[in-house]
Amino acid sequence: FLRLVRIDQSRRTALVESAEALPDDIRDDVTARLAGAYGAGLQTTFTVNPALLGGMSIRVGSDVYDGSVRGRLAALEARL
């Protein structure tokens, strides 16, 4: 039962990481788009992770959207 509760809770939580602090208008836009995709009641947390180099990474439950420079470089390295 606890496992199911944790899974449900992770689906309602979004973690947005960016290389630098995002301006309020971009935070609002990201929050609105995530709420549109995952429904109302999504709790969004923004954090700064300088290791990303640029861009942002979003995790909602098991879904990961990586638009960071670090992620793109890793994908390029895997192709080579």
mmCIF file of C-alpha atoms in Angstrom:
data_model
loop_
_atom_site.group_PDB
_atom_site.id
_atom_site.type_symbol
_atom_site.label_atom_id
_atom_site.label_comp_id
_atom_site.label_asym_id
_atom_site.label_seq_id
_atom_site.Cartn_x
_atom_site.Cartn_y
_atom_site.Cartn_z
ATOM 1 C CA PHE A 1 0.000 0.000 0.000
ATOM 2 C CA LEU A 2 2.803 2.420 0.893
ATOM 3 C CA ARG A 3 4.467 1.727 -2.443
ATOM 4 C CA LEU A 4 1.280 2.707 -4.277
ATOM 5 C CA VAL A 5 0.991 5.874 -2.205
ATOM 6 C CA ARG A 6 4.600 6.818 -3.072
ATOM 7 C CA ILE A 7 3.977 6.185 -6.774
ATOM 8 C CA ASP A 8 0.823 8.312 -6.704
ATOM 9 C CA GLN A 9 2.624 11.081 -4.848
ATOM 10 C CA SER A 10 5.525 11.079 -7.325
ATOM 11 C CA ARG A 11 3.039 11.500 -10.196
ATOM 12 C CA ARG A 12 1.773 14.671 -8.538
ATOM 13 C CA THR A 13 5.241 16.141 -7.992
ATOM 14 C CA ALA A 14 7.362 17.854 -10.639
ATOM 15 C CA LEU A 15 11.033 18.653 -10.158
ATOM 16 C CA VAL A 16 12.391 21.287 -12.533
ATOM 17 C CA GLU A 17 16.170 21.730 -12.551
ATOM 18 C CA SER A 18 17.902 24.531 -14.408
ATOM 19 C CA ALA A 19 21.474 25.762 -14.637
ATOM 20 C CA GLU A 20 20.455 29.202 -13.342
ATOM 21 C CA ALA A 21 17.474 30.536 -11.425
ATOM 22 C CA LEU A 22 14.508 30.942 -13.768
ATOM 23 C CA PRO A 23 12.611 34.240 -14.013
ATOM 24 C CA ASP A 24 9.082 34.280 -12.605
ATOM 25 C CA ASP A 25 7.414 34.436 -16.034
ATOM 26 C CA ILE A 26 9.206 31.269 -17.201
ATOM 27 C CA ARG A 27 8.386 29.507 -13.921
ATOM 28 C CA ASP A 28 4.726 30.405 -14.369
ATOM 29 C CA ASP A 29 4.751 29.158 -17.969
ATOM 30 C CA VAL A 30 6.424 25.851 -17.041
ATOM 31 C CA THR A 31 4.001 25.355 -14.139
ATOM 32 C CA ALA A 32 0.984 26.048 -16.369
ATOM 33 C CA ARG A 33 2.171 23.696 -19.119
ATOM 34 C CA LEU A 34 2.886 20.899 -16.655
ATOM 35 C CA ALA A 35 -0.537 21.369 -15.056
ATOM 36 C CA GLY A 36 -2.090 21.160 -18.517
ATOM 37 C CA ALA A 37 -0.248 17.930 -19.267
ATOM 38 C CA TYR A 38 -0.559 16.239 -15.855
ATOM 39 C CA GLY A 39 -3.675 17.867 -14.401
ATOM 40 C CA ALA A 40 -4.371 20.312 -11.640
ATOM 41 C CA GLY A 41 -2.840 19.742 -8.222
ATOM 42 C CA LEU A 42 0.686 19.155 -9.507
ATOM 43 C CA GLN A 43 3.251 20.433 -7.005
ATOM 44 C CA THR A 44 6.190 21.965 -8.885
ATOM 45 C CA THR A 45 9.597 22.489 -7.296
ATOM 46 C CA PHE A 46 12.314 24.533 -8.989
ATOM 47 C CA THR A 47 15.988 23.947 -8.180
ATOM 48 C CA VAL A 48 19.284 25.237 -9.530
ATOM 49 C CA ASN A 49 21.831 22.673 -10.725
ATOM 50 C CA PRO A 50 24.902 24.328 -12.301
ATOM 51 C CA ALA A 51 26.099 20.929 -13.569
ATOM 52 C CA LEU A 52 23.418 21.100 -16.294
ATOM 53 C CA LEU A 53 25.479 23.844 -18.013
ATOM 54 C CA GLY A 54 22.314 25.275 -19.614
ATOM 55 C CA GLY A 55 18.683 24.447 -20.352
ATOM 56 C CA MET A 56 16.485 22.528 -17.960
ATOM 57 C CA SER A 57 15.507 19.044 -16.884
ATOM 58 C CA ILE A 58 11.991 18.130 -15.718
ATOM 59 C CA ARG A 59 11.000 14.991 -13.806
ATOM 60 C CA VAL A 60 7.369 14.083 -13.104
ATOM 61 C CA GLY A 61 7.041 10.616 -11.610
ATOM 62 C CA SER A 62 8.970 8.320 -13.950
ATOM 63 C CA ASP A 63 8.768 10.776 -16.879
ATOM 64 C CA VAL A 64 11.974 12.706 -17.537
ATOM 65 C CA TYR A 65 12.292 15.532 -20.040
ATOM 66 C CA ASP A 66 15.946 16.505 -20.411
ATOM 67 C CA GLY A 67 16.564 19.654 -22.411
ATOM 68 C CA SER A 68 19.846 20.422 -20.693
ATOM 69 C CA VAL A 69 23.173 20.968 -22.408
ATOM 70 C CA ARG A 70 24.651 18.178 -20.290
ATOM 71 C CA GLY A 71 21.936 15.782 -21.507
ATOM 72 C CA ARG A 72 22.452 16.731 -25.128
ATOM 73 C CA LEU A 73 26.217 16.262 -24.837
ATOM 74 C CA ALA A 74 25.673 12.824 -23.257
ATOM 75 C CA ALA A 75 23.347 11.856 -26.137
ATOM 76 C CA LEU A 76 25.903 13.048 -28.687
ATOM 77 C CA GLU A 77 28.646 11.076 -26.938
ATOM 78 C CA ALA A 78 26.462 7.933 -27.010
ATOM 79 C CA ARG A 79 25.945 8.314 -30.764
ATOM 80 C CA LEU A 80 29.680 8.612 -31.410
#
